[in-house]
PDB file of N, CA and C in Angstrom:
ATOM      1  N   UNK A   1     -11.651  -3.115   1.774  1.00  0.00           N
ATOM      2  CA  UNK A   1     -10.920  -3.906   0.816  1.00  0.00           C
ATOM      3  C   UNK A   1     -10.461  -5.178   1.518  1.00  0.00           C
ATOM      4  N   UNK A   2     -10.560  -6.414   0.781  1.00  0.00           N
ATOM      5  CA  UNK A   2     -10.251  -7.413   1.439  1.00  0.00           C
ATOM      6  C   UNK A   2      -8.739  -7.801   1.129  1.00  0.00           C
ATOM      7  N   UNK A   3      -8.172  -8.761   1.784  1.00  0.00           N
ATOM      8  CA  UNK A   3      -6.820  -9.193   1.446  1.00  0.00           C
ATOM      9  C   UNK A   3      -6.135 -10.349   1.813  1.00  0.00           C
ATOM     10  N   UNK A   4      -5.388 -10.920   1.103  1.00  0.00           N
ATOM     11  CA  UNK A   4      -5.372 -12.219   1.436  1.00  0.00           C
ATOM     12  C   UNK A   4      -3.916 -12.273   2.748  1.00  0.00           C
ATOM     13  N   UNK A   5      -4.349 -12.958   3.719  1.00  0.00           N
ATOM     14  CA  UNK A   5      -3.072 -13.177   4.308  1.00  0.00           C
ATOM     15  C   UNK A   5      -2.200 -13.768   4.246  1.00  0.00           C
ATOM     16  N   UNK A   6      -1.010 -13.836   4.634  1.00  0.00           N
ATOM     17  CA  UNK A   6       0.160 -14.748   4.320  1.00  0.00           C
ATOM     18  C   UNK A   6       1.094 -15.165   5.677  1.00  0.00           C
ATOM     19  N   UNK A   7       1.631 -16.057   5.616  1.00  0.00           N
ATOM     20  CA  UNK A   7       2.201 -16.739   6.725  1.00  0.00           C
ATOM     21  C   UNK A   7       3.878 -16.191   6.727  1.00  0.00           C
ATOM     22  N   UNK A   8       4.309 -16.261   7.982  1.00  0.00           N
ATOM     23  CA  UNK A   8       5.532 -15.724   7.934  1.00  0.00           C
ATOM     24  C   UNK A   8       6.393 -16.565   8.226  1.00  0.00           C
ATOM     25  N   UNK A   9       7.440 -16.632   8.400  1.00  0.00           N
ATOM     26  CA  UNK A   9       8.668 -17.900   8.753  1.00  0.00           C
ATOM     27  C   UNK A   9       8.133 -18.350  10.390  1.00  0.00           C
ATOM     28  N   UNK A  10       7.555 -17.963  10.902  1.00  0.00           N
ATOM     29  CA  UNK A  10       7.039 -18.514  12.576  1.00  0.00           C
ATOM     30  C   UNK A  10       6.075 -18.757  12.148  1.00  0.00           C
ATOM     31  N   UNK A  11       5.339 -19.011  10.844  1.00  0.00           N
ATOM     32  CA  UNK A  11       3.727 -19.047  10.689  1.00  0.00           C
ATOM     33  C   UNK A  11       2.549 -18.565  11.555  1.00  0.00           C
ATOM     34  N   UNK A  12       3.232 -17.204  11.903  1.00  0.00           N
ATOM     35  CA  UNK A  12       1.829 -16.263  12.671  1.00  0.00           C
ATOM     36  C   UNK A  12       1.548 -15.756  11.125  1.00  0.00           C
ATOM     37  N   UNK A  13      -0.189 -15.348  11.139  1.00  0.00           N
ATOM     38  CA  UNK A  13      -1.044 -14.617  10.025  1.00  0.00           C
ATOM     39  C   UNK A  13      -0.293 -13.277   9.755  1.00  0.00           C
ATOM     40  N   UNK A  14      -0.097 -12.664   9.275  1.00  0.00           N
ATOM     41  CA  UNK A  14       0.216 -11.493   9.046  1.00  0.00           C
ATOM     42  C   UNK A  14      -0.826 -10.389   7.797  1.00  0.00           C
ATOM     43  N   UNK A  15      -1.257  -9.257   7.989  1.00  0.00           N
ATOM     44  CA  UNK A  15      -2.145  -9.197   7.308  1.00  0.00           C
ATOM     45  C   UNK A  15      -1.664  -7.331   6.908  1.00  0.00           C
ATOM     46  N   UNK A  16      -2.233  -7.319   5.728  1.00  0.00           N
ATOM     47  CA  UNK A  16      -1.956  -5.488   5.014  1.00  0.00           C
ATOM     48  C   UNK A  16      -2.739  -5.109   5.949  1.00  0.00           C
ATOM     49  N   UNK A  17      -2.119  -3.570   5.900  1.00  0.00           N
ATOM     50  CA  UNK A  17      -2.934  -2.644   6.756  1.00  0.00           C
ATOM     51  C   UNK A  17      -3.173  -1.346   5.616  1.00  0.00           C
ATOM     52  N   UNK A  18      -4.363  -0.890   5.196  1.00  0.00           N
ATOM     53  CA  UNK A  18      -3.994   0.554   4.723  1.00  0.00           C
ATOM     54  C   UNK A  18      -5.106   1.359   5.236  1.00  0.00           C
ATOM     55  N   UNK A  19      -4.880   2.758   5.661  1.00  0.00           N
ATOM     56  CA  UNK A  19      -5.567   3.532   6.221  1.00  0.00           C
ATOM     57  C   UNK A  19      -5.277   4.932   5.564  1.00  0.00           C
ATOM     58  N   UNK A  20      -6.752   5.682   5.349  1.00  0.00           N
ATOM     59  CA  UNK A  20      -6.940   7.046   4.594  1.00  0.00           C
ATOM     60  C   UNK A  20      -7.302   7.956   5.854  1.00  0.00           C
ATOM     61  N   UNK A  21      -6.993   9.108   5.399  1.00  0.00           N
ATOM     62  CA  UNK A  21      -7.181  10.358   6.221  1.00  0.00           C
ATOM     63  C   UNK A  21      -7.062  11.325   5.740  1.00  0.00           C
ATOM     64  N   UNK A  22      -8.044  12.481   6.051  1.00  0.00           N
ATOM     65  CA  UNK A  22      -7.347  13.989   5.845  1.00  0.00           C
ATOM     66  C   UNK A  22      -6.353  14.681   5.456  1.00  0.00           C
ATOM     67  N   UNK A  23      -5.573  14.855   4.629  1.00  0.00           N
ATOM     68  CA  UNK A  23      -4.508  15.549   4.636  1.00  0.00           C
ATOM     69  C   UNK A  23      -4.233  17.366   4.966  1.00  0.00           C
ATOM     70  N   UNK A  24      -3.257  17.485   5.951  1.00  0.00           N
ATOM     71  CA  UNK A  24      -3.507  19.382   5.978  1.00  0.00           C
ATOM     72  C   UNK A  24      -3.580  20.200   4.984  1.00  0.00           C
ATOM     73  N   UNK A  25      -3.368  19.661   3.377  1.00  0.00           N
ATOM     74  CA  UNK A  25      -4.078  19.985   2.412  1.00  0.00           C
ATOM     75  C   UNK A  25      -5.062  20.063   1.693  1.00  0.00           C
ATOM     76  N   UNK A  26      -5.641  21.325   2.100  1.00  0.00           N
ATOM     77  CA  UNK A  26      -7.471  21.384   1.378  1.00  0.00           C
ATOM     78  C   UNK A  26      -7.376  20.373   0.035  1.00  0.00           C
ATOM     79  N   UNK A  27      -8.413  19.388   0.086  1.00  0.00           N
ATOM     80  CA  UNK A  27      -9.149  19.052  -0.761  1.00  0.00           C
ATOM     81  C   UNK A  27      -8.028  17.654  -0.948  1.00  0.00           C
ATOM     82  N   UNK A  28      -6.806  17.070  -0.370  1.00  0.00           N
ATOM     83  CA  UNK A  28      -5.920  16.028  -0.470  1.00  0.00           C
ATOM     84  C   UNK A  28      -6.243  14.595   0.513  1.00  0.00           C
ATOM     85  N   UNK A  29      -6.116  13.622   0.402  1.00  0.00           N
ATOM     86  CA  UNK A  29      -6.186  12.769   0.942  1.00  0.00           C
ATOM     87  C   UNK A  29      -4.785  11.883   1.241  1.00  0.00           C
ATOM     88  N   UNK A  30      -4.586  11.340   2.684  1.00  0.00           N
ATOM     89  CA  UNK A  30      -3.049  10.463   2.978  1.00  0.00           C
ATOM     90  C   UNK A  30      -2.971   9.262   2.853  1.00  0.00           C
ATOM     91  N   UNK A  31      -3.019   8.362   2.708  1.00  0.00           N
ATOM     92  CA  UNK A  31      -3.207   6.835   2.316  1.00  0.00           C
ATOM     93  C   UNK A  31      -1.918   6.219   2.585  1.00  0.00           C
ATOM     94  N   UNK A  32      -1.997   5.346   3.715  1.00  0.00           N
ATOM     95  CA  UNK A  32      -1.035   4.615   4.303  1.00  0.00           C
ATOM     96  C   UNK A  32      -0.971   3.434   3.742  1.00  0.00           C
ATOM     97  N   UNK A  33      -0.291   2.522   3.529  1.00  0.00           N
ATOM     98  CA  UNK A  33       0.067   1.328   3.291  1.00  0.00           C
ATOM     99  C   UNK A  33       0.620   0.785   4.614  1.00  0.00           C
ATOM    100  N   UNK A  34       0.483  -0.402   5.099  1.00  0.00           N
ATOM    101  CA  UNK A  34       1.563  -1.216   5.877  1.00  0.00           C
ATOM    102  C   UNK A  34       1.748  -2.599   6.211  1.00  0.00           C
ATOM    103  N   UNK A  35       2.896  -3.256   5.751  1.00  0.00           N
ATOM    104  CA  UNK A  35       2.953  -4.570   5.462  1.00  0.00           C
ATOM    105  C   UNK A  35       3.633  -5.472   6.470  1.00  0.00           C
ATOM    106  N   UNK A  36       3.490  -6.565   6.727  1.00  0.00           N
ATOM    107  CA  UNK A  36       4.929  -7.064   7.378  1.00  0.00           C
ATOM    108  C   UNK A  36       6.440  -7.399   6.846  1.00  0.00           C
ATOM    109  N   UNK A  37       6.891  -7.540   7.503  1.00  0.00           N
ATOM    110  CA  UNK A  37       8.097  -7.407   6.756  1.00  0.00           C
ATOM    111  C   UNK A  37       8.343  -9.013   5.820  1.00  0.00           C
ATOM    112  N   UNK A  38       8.987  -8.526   4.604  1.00  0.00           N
ATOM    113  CA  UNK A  38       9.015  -9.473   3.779  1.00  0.00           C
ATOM    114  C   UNK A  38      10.008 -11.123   4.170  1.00  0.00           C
ATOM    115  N   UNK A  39       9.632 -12.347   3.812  1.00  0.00           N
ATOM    116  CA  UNK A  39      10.706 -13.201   4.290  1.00  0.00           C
ATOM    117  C   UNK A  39      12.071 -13.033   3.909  1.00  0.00           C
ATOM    118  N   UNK A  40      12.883 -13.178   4.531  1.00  0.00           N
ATOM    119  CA  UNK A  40      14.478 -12.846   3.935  1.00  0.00           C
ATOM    120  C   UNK A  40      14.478 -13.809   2.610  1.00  0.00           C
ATOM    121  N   UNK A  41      14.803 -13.392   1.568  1.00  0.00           N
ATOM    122  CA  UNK A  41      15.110 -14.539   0.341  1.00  0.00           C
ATOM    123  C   UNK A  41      14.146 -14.221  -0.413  1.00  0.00           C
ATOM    124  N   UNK A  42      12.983 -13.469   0.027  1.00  0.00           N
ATOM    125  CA  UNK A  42      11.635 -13.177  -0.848  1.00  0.00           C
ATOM    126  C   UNK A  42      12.176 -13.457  -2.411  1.00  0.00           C
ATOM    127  N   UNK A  43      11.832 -14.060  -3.247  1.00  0.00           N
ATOM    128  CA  UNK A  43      11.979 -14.012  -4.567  1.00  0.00           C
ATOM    129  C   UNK A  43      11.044 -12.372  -5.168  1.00  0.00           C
ATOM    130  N   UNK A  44       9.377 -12.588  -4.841  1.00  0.00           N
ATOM    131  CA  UNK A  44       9.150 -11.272  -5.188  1.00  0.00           C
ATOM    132  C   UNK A  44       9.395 -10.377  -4.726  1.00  0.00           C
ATOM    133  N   UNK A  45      10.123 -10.267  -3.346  1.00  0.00           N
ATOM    134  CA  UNK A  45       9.890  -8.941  -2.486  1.00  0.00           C
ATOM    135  C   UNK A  45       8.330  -8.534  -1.784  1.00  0.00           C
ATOM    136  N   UNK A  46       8.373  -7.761  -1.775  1.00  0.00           N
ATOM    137  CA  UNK A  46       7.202  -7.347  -1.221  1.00  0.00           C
ATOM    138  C   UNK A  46       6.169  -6.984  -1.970  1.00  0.00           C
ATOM    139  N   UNK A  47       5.027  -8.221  -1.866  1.00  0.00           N
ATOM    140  CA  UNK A  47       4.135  -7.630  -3.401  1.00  0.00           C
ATOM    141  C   UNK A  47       3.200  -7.001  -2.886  1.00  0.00           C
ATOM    142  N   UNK A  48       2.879  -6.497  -1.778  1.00  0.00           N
ATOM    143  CA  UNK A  48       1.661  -5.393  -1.226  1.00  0.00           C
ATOM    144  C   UNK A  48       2.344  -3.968  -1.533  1.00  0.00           C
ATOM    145  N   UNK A  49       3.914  -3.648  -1.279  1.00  0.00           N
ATOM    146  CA  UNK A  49       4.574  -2.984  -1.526  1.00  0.00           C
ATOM    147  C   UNK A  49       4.792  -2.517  -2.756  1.00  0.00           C
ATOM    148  N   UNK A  50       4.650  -3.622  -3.755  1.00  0.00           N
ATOM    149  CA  UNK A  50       5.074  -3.219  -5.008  1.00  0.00           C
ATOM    150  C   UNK A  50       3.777  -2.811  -5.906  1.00  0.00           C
ATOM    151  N   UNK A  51       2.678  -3.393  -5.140  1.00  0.00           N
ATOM    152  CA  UNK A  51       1.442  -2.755  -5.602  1.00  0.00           C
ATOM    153  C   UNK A  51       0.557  -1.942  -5.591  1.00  0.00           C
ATOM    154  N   UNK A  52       1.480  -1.158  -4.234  1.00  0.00           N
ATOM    155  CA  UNK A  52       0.777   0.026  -3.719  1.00  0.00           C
ATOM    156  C   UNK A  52       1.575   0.951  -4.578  1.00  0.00           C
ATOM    157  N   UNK A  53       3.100   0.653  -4.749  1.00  0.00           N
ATOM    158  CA  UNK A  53       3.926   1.820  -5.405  1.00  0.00           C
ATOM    159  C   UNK A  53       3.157   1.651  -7.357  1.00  0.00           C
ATOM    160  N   UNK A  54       2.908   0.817  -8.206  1.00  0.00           N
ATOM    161  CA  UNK A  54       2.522   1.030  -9.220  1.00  0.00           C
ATOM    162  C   UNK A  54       1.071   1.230  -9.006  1.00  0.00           C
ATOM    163  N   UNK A  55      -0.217   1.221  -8.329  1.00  0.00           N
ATOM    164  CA  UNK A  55      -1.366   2.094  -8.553  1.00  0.00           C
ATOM    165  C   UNK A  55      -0.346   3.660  -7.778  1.00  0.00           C
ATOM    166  N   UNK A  56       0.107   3.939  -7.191  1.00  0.00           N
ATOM    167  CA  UNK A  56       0.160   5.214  -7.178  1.00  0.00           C
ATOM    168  C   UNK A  56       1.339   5.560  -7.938  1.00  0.00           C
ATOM    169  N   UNK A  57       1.332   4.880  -8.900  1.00  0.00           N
ATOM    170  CA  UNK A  57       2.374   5.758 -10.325  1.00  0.00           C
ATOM    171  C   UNK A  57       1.462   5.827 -11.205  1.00  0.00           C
ATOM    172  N   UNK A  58       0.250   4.950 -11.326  1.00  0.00           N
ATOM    173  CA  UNK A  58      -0.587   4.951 -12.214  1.00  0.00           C
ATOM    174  C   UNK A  58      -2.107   6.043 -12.023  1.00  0.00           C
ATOM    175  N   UNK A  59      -1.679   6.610 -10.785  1.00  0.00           N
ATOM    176  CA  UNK A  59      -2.798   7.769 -10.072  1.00  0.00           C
ATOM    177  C   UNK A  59      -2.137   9.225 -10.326  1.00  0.00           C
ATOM    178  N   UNK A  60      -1.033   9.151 -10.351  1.00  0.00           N
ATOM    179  CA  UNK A  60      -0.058   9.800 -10.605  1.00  0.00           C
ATOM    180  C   UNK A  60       0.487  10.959  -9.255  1.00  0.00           C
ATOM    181  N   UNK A  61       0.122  10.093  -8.065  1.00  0.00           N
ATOM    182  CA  UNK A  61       0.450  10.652  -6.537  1.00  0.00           C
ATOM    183  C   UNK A  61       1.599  10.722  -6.583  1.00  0.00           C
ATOM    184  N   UNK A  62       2.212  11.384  -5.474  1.00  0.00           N
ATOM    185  CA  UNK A  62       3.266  11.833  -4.842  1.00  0.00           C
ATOM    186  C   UNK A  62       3.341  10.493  -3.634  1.00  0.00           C
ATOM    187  N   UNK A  63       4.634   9.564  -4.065  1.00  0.00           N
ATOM    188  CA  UNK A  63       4.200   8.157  -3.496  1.00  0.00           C
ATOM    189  C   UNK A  63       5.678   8.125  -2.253  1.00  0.00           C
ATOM    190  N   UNK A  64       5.711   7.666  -1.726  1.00  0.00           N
ATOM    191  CA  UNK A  64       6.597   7.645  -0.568  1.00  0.00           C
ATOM    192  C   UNK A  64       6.939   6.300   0.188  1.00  0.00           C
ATOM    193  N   UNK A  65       8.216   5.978   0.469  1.00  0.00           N
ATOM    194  CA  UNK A  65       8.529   4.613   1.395  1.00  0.00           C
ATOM    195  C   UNK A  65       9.385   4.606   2.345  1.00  0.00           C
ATOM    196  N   UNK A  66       9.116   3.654   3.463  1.00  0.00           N
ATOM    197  CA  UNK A  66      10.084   3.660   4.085  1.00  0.00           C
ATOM    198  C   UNK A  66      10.510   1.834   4.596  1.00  0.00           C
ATOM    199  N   UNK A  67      11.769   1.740   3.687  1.00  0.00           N
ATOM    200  CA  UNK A  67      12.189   0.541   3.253  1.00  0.00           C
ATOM    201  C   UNK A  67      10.641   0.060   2.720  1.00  0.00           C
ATOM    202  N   UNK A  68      10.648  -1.573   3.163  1.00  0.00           N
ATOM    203  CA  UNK A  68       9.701  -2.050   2.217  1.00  0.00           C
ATOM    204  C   UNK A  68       8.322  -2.336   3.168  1.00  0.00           C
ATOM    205  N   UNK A  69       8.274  -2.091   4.408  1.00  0.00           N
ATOM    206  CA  UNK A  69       7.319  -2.487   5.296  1.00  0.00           C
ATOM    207  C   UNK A  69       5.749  -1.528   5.479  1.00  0.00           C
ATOM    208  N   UNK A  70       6.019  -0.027   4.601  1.00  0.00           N
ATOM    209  CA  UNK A  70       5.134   1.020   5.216  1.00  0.00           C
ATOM    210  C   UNK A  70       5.478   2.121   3.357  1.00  0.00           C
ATOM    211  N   UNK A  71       4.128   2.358   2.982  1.00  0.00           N
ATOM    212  CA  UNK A  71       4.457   3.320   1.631  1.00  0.00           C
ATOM    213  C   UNK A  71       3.480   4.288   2.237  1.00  0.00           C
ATOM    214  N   UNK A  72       3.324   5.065   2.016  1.00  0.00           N
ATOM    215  CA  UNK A  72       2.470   6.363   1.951  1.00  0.00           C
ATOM    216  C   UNK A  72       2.057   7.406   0.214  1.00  0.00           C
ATOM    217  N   UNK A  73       1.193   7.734   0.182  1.00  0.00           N
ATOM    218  CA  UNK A  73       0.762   8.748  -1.066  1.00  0.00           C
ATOM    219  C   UNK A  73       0.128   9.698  -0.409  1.00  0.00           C
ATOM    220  N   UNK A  74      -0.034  11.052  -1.382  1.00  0.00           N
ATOM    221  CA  UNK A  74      -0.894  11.682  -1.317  1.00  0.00           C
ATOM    222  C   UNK A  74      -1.540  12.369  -2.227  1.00  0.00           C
ATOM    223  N   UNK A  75      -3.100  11.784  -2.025  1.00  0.00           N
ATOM    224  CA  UNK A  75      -3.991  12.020  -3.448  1.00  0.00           C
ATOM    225  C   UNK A  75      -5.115  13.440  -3.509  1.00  0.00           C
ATOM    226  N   UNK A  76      -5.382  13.458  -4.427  1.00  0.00           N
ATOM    227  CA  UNK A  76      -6.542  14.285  -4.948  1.00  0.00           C
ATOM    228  C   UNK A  76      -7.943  13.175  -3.936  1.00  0.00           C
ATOM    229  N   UNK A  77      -8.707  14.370  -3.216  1.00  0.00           N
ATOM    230  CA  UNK A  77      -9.993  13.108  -2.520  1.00  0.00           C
ATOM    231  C   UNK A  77     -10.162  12.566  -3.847  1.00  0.00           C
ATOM    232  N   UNK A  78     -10.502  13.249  -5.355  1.00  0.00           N
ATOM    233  CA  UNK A  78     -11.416  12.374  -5.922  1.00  0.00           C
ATOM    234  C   UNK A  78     -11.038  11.394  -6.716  1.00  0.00           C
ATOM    235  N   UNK A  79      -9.462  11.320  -6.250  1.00  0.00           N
ATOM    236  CA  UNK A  79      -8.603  10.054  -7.212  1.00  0.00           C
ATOM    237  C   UNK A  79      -8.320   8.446  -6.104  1.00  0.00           C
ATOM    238  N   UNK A  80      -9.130   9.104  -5.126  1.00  0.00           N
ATOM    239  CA  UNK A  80      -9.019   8.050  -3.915  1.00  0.00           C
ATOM    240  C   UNK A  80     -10.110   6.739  -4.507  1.00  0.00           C
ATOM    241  N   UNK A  81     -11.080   6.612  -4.975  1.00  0.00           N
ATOM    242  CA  UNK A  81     -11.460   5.121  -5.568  1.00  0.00           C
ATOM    243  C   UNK A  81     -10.617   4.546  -6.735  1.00  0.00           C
ATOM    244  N   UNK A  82     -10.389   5.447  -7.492  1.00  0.00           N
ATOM    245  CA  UNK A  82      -9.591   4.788  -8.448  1.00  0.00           C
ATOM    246  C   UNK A  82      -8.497   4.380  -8.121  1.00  0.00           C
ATOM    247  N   UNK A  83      -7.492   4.912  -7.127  1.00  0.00           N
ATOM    248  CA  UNK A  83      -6.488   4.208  -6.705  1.00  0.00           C
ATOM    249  C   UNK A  83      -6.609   2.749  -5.700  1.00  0.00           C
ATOM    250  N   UNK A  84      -7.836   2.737  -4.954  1.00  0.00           N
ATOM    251  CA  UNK A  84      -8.173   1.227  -4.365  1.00  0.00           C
ATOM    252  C   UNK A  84      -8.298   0.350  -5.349  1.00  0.00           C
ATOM    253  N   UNK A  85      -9.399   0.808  -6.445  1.00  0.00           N
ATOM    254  CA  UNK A  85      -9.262  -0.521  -7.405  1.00  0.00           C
ATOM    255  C   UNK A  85      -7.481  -0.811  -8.244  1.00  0.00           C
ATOM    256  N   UNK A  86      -6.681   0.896  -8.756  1.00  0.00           N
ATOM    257  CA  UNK A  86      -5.608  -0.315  -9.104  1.00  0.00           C
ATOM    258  C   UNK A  86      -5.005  -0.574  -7.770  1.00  0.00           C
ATOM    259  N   UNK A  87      -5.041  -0.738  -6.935  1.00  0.00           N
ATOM    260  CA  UNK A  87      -4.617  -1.414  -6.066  1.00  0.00           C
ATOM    261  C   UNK A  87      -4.617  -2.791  -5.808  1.00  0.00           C
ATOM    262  N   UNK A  88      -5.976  -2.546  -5.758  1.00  0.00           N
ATOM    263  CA  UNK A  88      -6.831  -4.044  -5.595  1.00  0.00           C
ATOM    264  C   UNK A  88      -6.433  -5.058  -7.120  1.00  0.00           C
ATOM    265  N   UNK A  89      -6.476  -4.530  -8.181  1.00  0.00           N
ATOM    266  CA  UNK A  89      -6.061  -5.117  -9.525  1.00  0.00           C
ATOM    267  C   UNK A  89      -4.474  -5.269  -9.354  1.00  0.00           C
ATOM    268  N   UNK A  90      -3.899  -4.872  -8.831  1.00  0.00           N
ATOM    269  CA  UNK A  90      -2.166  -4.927  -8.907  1.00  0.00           C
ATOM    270  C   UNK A  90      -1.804  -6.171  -7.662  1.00  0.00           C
ATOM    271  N   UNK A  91      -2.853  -6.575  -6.327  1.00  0.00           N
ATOM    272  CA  UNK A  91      -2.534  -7.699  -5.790  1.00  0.00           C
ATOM    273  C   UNK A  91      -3.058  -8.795  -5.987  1.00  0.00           C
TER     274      UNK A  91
END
């Protein structure tokens, strides 16, 4: 999945990270999210954040955060494409 980068208040690149894996639940998949941290004042907040949390309300995962920098889910393997595209449609 591609993604666009964004500049931070020091204007280093900063770029999404998300990574899938195994879950110790037969037949589940883990799907990481991870962002940089948002500029202080953000008007939107964190929109990698906010778009990972509505495709996985719309997958209907078990979705997880910690503050706004890192979300986690955990899916059905076979709900794992459909959640990249709303993903991909929600940024």
């Amino acid at each position: 999945m591609t993604s666009k980068a964004f500049k931070t208040r020091l204007n280093l690149v900063m770029k999404r990270m998300l990574c899938a894996c195994a879950s110790q639940q037969p037949g589940k998949i883990l799907v990481v999210g991870v962002c940089g941290k948002s500029r202080l004042g953000a008007v939107r907040g964190n929109a990698f954040g906010n778009a990972f949390r509505k495709a996985a309300q719309k997958s209907r995962a078990d979705y997880f955060y910690e503050l706004f920098e890192s979300s986690w889910i955990i899916l059905d393997a076979s709900a794992v494409n459909s959640f990249m595209i709303r993903l991909t449609e929600n940024l």
